[in-house]
Coordinates of C-alpha atoms and ligand atoms in Angstrom, one line a residue:
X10 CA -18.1 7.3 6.0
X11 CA -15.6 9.8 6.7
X12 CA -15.5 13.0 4.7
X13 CA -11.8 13.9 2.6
X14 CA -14.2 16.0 -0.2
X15 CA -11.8 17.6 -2.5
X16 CA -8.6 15.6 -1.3
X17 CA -5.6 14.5 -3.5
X18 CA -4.4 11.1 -3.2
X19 CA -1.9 9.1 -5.0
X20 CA -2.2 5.0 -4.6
X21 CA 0.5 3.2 -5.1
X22 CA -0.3 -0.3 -7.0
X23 CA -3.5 1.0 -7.5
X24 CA -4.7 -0.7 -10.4
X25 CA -5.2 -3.8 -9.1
X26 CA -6.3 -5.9 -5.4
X27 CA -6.5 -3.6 -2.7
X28 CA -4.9 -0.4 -4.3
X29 CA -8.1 -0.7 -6.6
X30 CA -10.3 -1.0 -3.4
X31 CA -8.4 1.7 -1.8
X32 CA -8.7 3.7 -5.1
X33 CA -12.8 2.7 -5.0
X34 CA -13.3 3.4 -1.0
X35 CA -11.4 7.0 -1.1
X36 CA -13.6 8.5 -4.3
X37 CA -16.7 7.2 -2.6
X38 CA -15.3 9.6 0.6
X39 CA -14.8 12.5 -1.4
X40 CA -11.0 12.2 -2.5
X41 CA -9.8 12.5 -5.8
X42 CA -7.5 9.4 -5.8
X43 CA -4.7 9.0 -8.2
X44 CA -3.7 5.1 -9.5
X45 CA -0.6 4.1 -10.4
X46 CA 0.9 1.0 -11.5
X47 CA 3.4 -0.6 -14.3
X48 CA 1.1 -2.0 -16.7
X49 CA 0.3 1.6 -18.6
X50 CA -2.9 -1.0 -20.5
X51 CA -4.5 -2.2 -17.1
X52 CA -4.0 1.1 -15.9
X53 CA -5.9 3.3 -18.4
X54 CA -8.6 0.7 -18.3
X55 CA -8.9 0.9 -14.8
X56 CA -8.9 4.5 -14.2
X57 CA -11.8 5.0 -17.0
X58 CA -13.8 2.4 -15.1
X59 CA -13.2 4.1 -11.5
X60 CA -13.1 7.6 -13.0
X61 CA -9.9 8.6 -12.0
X62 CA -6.3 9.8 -13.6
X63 CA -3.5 7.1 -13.9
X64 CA -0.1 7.6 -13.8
X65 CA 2.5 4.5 -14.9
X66 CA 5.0 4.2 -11.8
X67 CA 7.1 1.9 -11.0
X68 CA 8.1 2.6 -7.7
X69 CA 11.3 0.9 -7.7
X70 CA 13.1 4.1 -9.2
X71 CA 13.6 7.3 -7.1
X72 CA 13.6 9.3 -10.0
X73 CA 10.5 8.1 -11.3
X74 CA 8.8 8.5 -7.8
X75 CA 10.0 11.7 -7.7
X76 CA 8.4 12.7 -11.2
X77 CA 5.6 11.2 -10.3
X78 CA 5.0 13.2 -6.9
X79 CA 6.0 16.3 -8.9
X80 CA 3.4 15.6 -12.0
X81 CA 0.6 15.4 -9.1
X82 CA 1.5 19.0 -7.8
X83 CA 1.6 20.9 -10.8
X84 CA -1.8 19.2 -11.8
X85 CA -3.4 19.4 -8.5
X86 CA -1.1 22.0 -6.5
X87 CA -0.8 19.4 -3.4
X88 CA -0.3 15.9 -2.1
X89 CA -3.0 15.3 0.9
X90 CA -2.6 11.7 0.9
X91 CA -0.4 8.9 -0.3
X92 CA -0.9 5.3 0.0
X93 CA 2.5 3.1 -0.5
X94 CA 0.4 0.3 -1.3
X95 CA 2.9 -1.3 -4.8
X96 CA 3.8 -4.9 -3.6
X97 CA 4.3 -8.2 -5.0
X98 CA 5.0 -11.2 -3.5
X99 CA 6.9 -14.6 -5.3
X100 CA 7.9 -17.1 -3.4
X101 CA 11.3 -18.6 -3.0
X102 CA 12.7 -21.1 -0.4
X103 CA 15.8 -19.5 1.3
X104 CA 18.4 -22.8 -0.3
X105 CA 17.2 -22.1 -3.7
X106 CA 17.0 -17.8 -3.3
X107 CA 19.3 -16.0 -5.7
X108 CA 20.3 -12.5 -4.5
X109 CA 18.4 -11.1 -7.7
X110 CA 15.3 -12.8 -6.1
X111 CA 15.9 -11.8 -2.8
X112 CA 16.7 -7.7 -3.9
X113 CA 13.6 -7.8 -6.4
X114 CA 11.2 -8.4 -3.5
X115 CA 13.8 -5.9 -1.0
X116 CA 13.6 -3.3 -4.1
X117 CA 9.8 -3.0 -4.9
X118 CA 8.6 -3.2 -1.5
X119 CA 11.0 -1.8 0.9
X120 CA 13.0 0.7 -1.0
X121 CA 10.1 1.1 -3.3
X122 CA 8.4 2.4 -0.1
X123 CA 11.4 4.6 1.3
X124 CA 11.5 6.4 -2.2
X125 CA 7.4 7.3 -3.0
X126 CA 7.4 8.3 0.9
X127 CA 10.4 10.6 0.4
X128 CA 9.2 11.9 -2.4
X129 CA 5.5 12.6 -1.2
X130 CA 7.2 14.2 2.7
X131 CA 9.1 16.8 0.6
X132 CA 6.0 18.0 -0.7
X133 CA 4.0 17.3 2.3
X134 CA 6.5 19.2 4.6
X135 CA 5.6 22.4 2.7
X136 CA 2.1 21.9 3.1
X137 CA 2.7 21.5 6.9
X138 CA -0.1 18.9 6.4
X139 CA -0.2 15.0 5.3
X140 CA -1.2 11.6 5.8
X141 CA 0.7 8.6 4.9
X142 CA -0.8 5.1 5.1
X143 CA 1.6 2.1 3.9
X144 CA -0.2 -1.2 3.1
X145 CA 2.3 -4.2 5.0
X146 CA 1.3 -7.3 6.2
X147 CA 0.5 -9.4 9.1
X148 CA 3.6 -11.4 7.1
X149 CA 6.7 -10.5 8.8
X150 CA 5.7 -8.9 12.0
X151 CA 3.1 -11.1 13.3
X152 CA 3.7 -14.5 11.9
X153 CA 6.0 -15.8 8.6
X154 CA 5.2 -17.7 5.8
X155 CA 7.5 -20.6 4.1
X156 CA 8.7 -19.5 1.1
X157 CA 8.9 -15.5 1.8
X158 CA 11.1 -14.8 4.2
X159 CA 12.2 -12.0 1.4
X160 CA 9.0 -10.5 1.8
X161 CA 8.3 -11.3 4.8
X162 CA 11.8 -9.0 5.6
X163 CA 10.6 -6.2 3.3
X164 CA 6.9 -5.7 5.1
X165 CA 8.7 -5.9 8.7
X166 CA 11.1 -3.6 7.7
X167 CA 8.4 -1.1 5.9
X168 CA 7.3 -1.0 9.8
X169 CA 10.3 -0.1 11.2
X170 CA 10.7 2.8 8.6
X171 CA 7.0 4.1 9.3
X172 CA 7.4 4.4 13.0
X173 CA 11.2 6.6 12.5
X174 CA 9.2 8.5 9.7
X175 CA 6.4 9.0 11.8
X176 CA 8.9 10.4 14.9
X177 CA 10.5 12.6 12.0
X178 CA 7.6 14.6 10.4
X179 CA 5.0 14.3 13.5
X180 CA 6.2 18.4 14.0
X181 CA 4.7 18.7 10.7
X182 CA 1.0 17.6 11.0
X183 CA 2.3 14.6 8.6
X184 CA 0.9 11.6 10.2
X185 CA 2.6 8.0 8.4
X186 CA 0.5 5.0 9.5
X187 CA 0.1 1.3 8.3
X188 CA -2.2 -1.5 8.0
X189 CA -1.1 -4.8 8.3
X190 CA -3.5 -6.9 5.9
X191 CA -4.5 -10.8 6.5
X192 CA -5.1 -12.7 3.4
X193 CA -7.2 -10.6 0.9
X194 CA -8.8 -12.0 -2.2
X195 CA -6.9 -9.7 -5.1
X196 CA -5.6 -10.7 -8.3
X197 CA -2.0 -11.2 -6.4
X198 CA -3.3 -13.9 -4.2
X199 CA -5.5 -15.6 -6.5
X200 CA -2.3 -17.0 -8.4
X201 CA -1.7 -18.9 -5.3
X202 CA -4.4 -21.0 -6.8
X203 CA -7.8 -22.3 -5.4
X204 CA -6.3 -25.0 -3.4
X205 CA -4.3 -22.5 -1.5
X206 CA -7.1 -19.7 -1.2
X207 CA -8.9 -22.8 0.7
X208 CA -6.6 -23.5 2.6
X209 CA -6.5 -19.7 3.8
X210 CA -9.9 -19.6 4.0
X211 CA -9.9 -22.0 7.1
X212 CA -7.2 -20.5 8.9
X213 CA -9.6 -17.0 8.9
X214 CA -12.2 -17.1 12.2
X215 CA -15.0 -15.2 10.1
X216 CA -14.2 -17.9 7.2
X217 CA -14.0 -15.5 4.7
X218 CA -10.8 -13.7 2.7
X219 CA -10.9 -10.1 3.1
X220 CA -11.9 -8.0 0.5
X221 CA -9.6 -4.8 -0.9
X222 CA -12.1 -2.5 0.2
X223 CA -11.7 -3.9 4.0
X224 CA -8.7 -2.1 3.7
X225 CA -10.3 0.8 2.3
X226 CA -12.3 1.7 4.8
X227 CA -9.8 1.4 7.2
X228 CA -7.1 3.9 4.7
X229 CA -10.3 6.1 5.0
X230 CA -10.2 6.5 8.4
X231 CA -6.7 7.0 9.0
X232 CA -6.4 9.8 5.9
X233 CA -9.3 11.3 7.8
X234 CA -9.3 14.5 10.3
X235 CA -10.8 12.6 12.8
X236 CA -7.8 10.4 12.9
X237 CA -4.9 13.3 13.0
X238 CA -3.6 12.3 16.7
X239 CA -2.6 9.2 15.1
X240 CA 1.1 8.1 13.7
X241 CA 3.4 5.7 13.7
X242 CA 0.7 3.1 14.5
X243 CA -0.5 -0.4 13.0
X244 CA -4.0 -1.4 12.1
X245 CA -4.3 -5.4 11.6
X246 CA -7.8 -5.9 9.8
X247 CA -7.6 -9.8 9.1
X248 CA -10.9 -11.3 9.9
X249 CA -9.2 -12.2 13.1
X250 CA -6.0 -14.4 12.4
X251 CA -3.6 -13.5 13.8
X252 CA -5.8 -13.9 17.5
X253 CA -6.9 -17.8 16.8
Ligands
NAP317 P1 -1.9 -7.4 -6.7 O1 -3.3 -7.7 -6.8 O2 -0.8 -8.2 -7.3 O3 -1.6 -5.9 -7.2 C1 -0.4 -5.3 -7.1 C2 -0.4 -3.9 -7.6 O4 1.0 -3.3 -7.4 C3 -0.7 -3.7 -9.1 O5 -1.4 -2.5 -9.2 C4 0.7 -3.7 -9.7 O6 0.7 -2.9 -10.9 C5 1.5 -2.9 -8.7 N1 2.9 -3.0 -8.8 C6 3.6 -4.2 -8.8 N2 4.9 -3.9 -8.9 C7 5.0 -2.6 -8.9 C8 6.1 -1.7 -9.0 N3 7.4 -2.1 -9.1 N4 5.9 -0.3 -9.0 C9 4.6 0.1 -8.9 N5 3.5 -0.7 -8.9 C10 3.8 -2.0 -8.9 O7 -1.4 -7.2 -5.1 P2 -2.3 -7.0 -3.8 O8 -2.7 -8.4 -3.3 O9 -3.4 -6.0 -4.0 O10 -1.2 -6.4 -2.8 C11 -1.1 -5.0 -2.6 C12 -0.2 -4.8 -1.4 O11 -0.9 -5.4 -0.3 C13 1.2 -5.3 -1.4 O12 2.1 -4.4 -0.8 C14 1.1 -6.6 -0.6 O13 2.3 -6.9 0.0 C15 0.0 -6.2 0.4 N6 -0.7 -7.3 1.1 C16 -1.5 -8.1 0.3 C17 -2.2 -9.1 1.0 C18 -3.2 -10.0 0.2 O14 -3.6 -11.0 0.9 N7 -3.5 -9.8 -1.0 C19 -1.9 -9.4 2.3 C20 -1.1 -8.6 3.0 C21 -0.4 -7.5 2.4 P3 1.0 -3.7 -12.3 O15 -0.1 -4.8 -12.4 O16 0.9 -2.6 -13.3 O17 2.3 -4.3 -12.2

């Protein structure tokens, strides 16, 4: 396991599925993670089981991402890590999309990701050191899905903005990374339903969902010293997908 003793990380969505498994993976290294989510009740709970502080976010306002950045520092005096990991994911067939659908998805997950970034890089750029690791999808770049060509627009474009940012901050010793998740068994997905999860389940070569702390592990090593020559890359850890 790789060794971030002592450093501060806020997760985004990290109440829940694989923010929670992030959230699980990074105290286990060391760090001294940081949830956030919208539901204040879930949240407490959640950070007295894991042990950690919560803070209610919801990442869709700049101000509050801002406030929230700004609570961590006074608290903690620095920001080592952040993982943009907030997400949801409705589904809506393009006829029947409203532009209130459509932006609800854009909002949370796209703008929601250029706002907690911003805010985290204006501290980060002070401390001359960072790492950045956005949870996206294999949705969107890699293949789509009927039914979420909103999302599947938000996680492409959440690329996009991680490689500029990376090209913008690598002066800095700010590295911004993401991994592109397959299908992983969180309380998001399981409202799919079990006929769905199935249905996943056989398109997966080591015919099994992934687990949040897959994705973990793999925020581990990217928030890790050993990985500091790295930015503006992907990591795809889906049981092998998107190669069958
Ligand atoms: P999940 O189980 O539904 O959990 C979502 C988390 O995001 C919760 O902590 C939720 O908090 C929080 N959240 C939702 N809206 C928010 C907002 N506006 N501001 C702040 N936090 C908000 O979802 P998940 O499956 O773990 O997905 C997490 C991320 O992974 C998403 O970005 C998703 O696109 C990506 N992903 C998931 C999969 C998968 O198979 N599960 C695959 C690829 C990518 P509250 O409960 O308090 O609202």
């Amino acid at each position: 396991m790789f060794n971030l003793t002592g450093k501060i990380a806020l997760i985004s969505g990290g109440t829940k599925g694989i923010g929670k498994g992030i959230a699980k993976v990074l105290k286990k290294s060391g760090a001294i993670p940081i949830i956030s989510g919208i539901n204040s009740i879930n949240g407490q709970k959640v950070a007295e089981e894991l042990e950690v502080d919560f803070i209610p976010l919801d990442v869709s306002n700049q101000i509050a991402c801002k406030n929230a950045v700004d609570h961590i520092v006074k608290k903690y005096s620095r920001l080592d890590i952040l993982c943009s990991n907030a997400g949801i994911f409705p589904q809506h067939h393009i006829k029947k999309m409203t532009v209130e659908d459509w932006d609800y998805v854009l909002n949370i997950n796209l703008k929601g990701t250029f706002f907690l970034v911003q805010s985290a890089l204006n501290v980060m750029e002070k401390q001359n050191n960072g790492r950045i690791i956005i949870t996206s999808s294999i949705t969107g770049e890699k293949l789509g899905i009927s039914g979420s060509s909103h999302y599947s627009a938000s996680k492409a474009g959440q690329l996009g903005f991680m490689r500029s940012a990376a090209l913008e901050y690598a002066e800095k010793n700010i590295t911004i990374n993401a991994i592109m998740p397959g299908y992983i068994l969180t309380e998001g997905l399981q409202e799919f339903g079990d006929d769905y999860l199935k249905q996943f389940r056989n398109e997966i070569p080591t015919c099994r969902l992934g687990t949040p702390e897959d994705i973990g592990y793999t925020v581990c090593f990217l928030a890790s010293n050993e990985a500091k020559y790295i930015t503006g890359q992907t990591i795809i850890v889906d049981g092998g997908m998107t190669i069958s």
